[in-house]
Coordinates of C-alpha atoms in Angstrom, one line a residue:
X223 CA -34.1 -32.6 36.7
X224 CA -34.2 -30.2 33.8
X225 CA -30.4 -28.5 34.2
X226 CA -28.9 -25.9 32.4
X227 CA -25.6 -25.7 31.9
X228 CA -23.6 -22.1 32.3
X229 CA -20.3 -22.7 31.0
X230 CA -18.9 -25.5 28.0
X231 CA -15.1 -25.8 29.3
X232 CA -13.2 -28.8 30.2
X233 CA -15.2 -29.6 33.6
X234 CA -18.5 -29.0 31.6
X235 CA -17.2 -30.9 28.9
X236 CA -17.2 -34.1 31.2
X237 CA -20.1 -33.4 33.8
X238 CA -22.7 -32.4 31.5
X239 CA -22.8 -35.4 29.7
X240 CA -22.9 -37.7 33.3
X241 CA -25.7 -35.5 34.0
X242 CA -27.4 -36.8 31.0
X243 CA -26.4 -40.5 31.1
X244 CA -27.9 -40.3 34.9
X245 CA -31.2 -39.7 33.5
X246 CA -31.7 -35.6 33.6
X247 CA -32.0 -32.8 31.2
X248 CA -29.8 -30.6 30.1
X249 CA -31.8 -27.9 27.9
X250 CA -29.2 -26.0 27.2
X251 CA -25.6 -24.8 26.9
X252 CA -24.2 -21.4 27.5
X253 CA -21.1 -20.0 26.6
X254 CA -19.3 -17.0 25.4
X255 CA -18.1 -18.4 22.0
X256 CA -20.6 -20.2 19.5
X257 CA -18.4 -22.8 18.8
X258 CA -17.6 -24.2 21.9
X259 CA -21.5 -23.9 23.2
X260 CA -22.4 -25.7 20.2
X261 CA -19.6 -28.3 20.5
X262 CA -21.3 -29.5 23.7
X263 CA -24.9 -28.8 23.1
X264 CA -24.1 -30.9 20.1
X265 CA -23.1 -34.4 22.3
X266 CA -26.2 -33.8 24.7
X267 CA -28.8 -33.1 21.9
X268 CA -29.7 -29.5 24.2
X269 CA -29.8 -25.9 22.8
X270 CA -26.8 -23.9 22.3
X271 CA -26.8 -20.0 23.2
X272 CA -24.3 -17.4 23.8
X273 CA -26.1 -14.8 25.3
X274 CA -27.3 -14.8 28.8
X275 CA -30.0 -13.3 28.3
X276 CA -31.5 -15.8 26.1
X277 CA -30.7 -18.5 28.9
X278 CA -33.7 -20.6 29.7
X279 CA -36.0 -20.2 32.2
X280 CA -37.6 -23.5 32.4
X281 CA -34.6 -25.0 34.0
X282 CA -34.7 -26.8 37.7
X283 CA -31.0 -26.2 38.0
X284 CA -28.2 -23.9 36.8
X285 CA -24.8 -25.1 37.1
X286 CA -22.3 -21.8 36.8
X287 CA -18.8 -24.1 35.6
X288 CA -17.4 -21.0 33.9
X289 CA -13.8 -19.2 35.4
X290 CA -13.7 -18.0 38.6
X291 CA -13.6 -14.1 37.3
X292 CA -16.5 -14.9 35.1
X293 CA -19.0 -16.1 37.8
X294 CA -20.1 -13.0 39.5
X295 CA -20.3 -11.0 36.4
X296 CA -22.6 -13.5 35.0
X297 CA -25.2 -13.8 38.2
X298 CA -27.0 -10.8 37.9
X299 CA -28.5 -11.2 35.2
X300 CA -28.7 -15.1 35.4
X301 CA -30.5 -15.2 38.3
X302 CA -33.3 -12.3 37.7
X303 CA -36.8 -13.7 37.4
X304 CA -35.4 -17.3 38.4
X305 CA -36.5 -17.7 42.2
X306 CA -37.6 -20.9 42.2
X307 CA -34.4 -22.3 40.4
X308 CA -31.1 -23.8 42.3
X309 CA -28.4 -22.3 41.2
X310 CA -25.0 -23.9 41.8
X311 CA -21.2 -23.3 41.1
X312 CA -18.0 -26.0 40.5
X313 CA -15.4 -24.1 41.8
X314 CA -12.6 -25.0 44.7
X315 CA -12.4 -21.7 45.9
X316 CA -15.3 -19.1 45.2
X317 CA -17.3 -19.1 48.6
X318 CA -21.1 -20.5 48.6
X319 CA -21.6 -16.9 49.3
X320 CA -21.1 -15.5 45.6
X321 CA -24.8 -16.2 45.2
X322 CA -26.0 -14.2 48.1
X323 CA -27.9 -10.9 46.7
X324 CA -28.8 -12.7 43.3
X325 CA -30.4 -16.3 44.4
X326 CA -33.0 -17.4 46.7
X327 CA -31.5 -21.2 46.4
X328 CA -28.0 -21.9 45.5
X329 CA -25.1 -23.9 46.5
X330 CA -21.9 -25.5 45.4
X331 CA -20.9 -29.5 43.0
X332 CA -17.3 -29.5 43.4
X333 CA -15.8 -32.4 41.9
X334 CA -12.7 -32.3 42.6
X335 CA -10.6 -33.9 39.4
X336 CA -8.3 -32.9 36.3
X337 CA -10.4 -32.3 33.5
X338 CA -8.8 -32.3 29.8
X339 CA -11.4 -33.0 26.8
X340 CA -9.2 -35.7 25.5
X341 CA -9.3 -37.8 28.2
X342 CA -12.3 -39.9 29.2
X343 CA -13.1 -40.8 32.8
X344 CA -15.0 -42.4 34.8
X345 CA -16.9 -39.8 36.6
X346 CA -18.9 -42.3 39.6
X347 CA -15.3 -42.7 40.4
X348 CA -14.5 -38.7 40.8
X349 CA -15.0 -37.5 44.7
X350 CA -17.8 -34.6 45.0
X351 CA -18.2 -31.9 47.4
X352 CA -20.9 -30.1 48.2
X353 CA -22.7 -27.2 50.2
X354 CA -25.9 -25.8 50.3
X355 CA -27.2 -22.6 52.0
X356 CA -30.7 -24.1 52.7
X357 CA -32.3 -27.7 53.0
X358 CA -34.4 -27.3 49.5
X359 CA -30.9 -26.4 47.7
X360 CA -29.3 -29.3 49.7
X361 CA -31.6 -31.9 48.5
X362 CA -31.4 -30.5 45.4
X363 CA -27.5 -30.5 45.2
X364 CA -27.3 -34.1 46.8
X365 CA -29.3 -35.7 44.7
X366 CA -27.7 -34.5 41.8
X367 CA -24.1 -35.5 43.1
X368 CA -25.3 -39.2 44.3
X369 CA -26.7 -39.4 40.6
X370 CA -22.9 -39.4 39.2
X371 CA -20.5 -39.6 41.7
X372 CA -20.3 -42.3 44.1
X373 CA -18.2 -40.8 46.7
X374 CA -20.1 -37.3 48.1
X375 CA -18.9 -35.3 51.2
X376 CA -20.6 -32.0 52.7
X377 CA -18.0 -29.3 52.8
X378 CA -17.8 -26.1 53.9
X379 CA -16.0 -23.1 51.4
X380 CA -13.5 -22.5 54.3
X381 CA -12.5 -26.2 54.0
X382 CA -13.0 -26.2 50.6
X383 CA -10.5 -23.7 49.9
X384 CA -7.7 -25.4 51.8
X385 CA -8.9 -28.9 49.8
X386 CA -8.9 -26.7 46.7
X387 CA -5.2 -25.8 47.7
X388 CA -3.7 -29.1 48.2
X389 CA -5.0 -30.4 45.3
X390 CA -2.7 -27.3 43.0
X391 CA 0.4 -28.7 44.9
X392 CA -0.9 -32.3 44.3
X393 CA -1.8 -32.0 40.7
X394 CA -1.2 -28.6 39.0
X395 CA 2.6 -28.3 40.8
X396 CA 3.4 -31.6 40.3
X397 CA 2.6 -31.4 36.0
X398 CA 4.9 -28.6 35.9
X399 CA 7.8 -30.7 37.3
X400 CA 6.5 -33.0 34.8
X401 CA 6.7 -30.6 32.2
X402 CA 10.5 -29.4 33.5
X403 CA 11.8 -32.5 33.4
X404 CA 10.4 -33.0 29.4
X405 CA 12.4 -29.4 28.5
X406 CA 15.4 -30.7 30.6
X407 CA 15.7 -34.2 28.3
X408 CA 14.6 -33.2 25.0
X409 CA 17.6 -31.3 23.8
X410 CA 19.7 -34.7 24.9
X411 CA 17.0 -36.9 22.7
X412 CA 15.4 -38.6 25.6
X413 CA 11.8 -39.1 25.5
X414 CA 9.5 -38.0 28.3
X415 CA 8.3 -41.9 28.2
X416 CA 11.6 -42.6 29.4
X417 CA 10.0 -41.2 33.0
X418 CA 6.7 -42.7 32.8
X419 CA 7.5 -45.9 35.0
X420 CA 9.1 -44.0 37.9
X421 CA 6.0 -41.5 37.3
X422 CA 3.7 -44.2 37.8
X423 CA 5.4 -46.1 40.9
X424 CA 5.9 -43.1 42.0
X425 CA 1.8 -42.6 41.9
X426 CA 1.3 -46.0 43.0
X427 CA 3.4 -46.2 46.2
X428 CA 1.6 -42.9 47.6
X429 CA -1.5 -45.4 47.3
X430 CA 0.2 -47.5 50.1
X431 CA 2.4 -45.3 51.9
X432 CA 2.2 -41.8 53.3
X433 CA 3.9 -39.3 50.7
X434 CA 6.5 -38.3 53.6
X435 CA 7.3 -41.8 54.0
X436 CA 7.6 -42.0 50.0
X437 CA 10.1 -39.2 50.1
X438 CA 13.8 -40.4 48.4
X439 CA 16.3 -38.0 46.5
X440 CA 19.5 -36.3 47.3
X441 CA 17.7 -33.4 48.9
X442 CA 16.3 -36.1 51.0
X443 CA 19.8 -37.2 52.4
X444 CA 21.1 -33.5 52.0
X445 CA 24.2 -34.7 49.1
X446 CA 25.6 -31.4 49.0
X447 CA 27.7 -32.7 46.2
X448 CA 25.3 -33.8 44.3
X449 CA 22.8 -30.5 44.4
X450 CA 25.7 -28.5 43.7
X451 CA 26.5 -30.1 41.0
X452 CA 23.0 -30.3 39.9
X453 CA 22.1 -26.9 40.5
X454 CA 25.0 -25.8 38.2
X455 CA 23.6 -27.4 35.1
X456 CA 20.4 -25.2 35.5
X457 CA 19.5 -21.9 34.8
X458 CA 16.6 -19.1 35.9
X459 CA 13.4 -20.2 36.9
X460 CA 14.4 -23.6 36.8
X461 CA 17.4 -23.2 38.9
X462 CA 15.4 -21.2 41.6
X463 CA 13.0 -24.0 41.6
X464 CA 15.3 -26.7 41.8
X465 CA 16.8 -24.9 44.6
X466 CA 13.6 -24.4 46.3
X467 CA 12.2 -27.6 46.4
X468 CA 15.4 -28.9 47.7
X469 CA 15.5 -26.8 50.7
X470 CA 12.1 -27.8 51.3
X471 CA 12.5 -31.2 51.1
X472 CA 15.6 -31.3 53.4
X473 CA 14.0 -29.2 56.2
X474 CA 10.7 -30.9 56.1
X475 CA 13.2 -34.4 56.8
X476 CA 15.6 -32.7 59.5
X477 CA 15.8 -33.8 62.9

């Protein structure tokens, strides 16, 4: 399929180019700043452009993987003159229904994964969700998702939402705790490495058991003494969270 991508940002970054190595076209690359639309365009060997207006209209497929507060802005004018074209979004939780008004054919390629740049992955190995608002979009949308992903589940935007949702608390929530923890050692000289084999059994046991069952931790026994005392050597945010999570880890474990 000939594909043009809207949008040259971490997810872009990564699913353009397993676009290309599954055999389709990506013409071109839009974004708002020359140098990042270039920087992508660049490893597909497609057209860079930062104006939507000069957007192709020879592509098949449009995917929109640009911020959440960008993508309606951007449909009105994407979408005039392109009837024929599938339009499609990447987001977790912007309703199939953003398209409605502006596209005849449209639907959503959610893969649902941490993107950074740095970091290469394997993206057959990345779960996809999808949805579609008619059968000509659907094929359309499918067949691009079985091209690169091996694992693809329909899904409505309601469900997606709440899957979009569980994934900040496991992902996004849990980095910050990750990042706390780096701000509470490095004043005492202790490397963040330090962590990285509890971080990673701590990964690995969730692989085997349910996360409740995975649970440990003084808030998990409810040591006063020890939360006290722990609670002291915090301050602001931190404290509140510390607090926080506490309380929800004991009541989520009382009988």
């Amino acid at each position: 399929m000939r594909i043009v991508m809207i949008g040259a940002g971490r997810l872009a970054w990564h699913l353009a180019p397993a676009l290309r190595e599954a055999g389709h076209d990506v013409l071109q690359v839009w974004s708002r700043t020359n140098e990042s639309a270039s920087s992508l365009a660049t490893r597909l060997g497609a057209e860079a452009v930062t104006s939507i207006e000069d957007v192709s209209s020879d592509g098949d497929v449009y995917i929109c993987a640009v911020k959440d507060s960008v993508l309606a802005a951007l449909l009105p004018t994407l979408c005039k003159g392109r009837e024929d074209a599938v339009f499609l979004h990447t987001a977790g939780s912007v309703p199939l229904s953003v398209f409605e008004g502006y596209a005849t054919h449209y639907g959503v390629l959610y893969p649902m994964q941490t993107f950074s740049k740095e970091r290469e992955l394997v993206f057959r190995e990345i779960p996809c969700f999808i949805e579609a608002v008619d059968s000509e979009s659907e094929a359309v949308v499918s067949s691009l998702a079985h091209s690169i992903c091996r694992n693809v589940t329909w899904l409505s935007s309601a469900d997606r939402r709440h899957l979009h949702l569980s994934a900040v608390f496991a992902c996004n929530f849990v980095n910050h705790c990750y990042d706390l923890a780096s701000e509470l050692l490095e004043p005492h000289g202790i490397s963040f490495e330090t962590l990285l084999p509890l971080i990673d059994e701590t990964a690995r046991k969730v692989h085997e058991v349910r996360p409740r069952e995975a649970q440990t931790g003084p808030a998990l026994r409810y040591d006063e003494e020890v939360i006290r005392a722990q609670s002291s050597m915090l301050h602001g945010r931190m404290k509140e969270v510390y607090e926080v999570m506490s309380k929800s880890i004991h009541e989520r474990f009382e009988d």
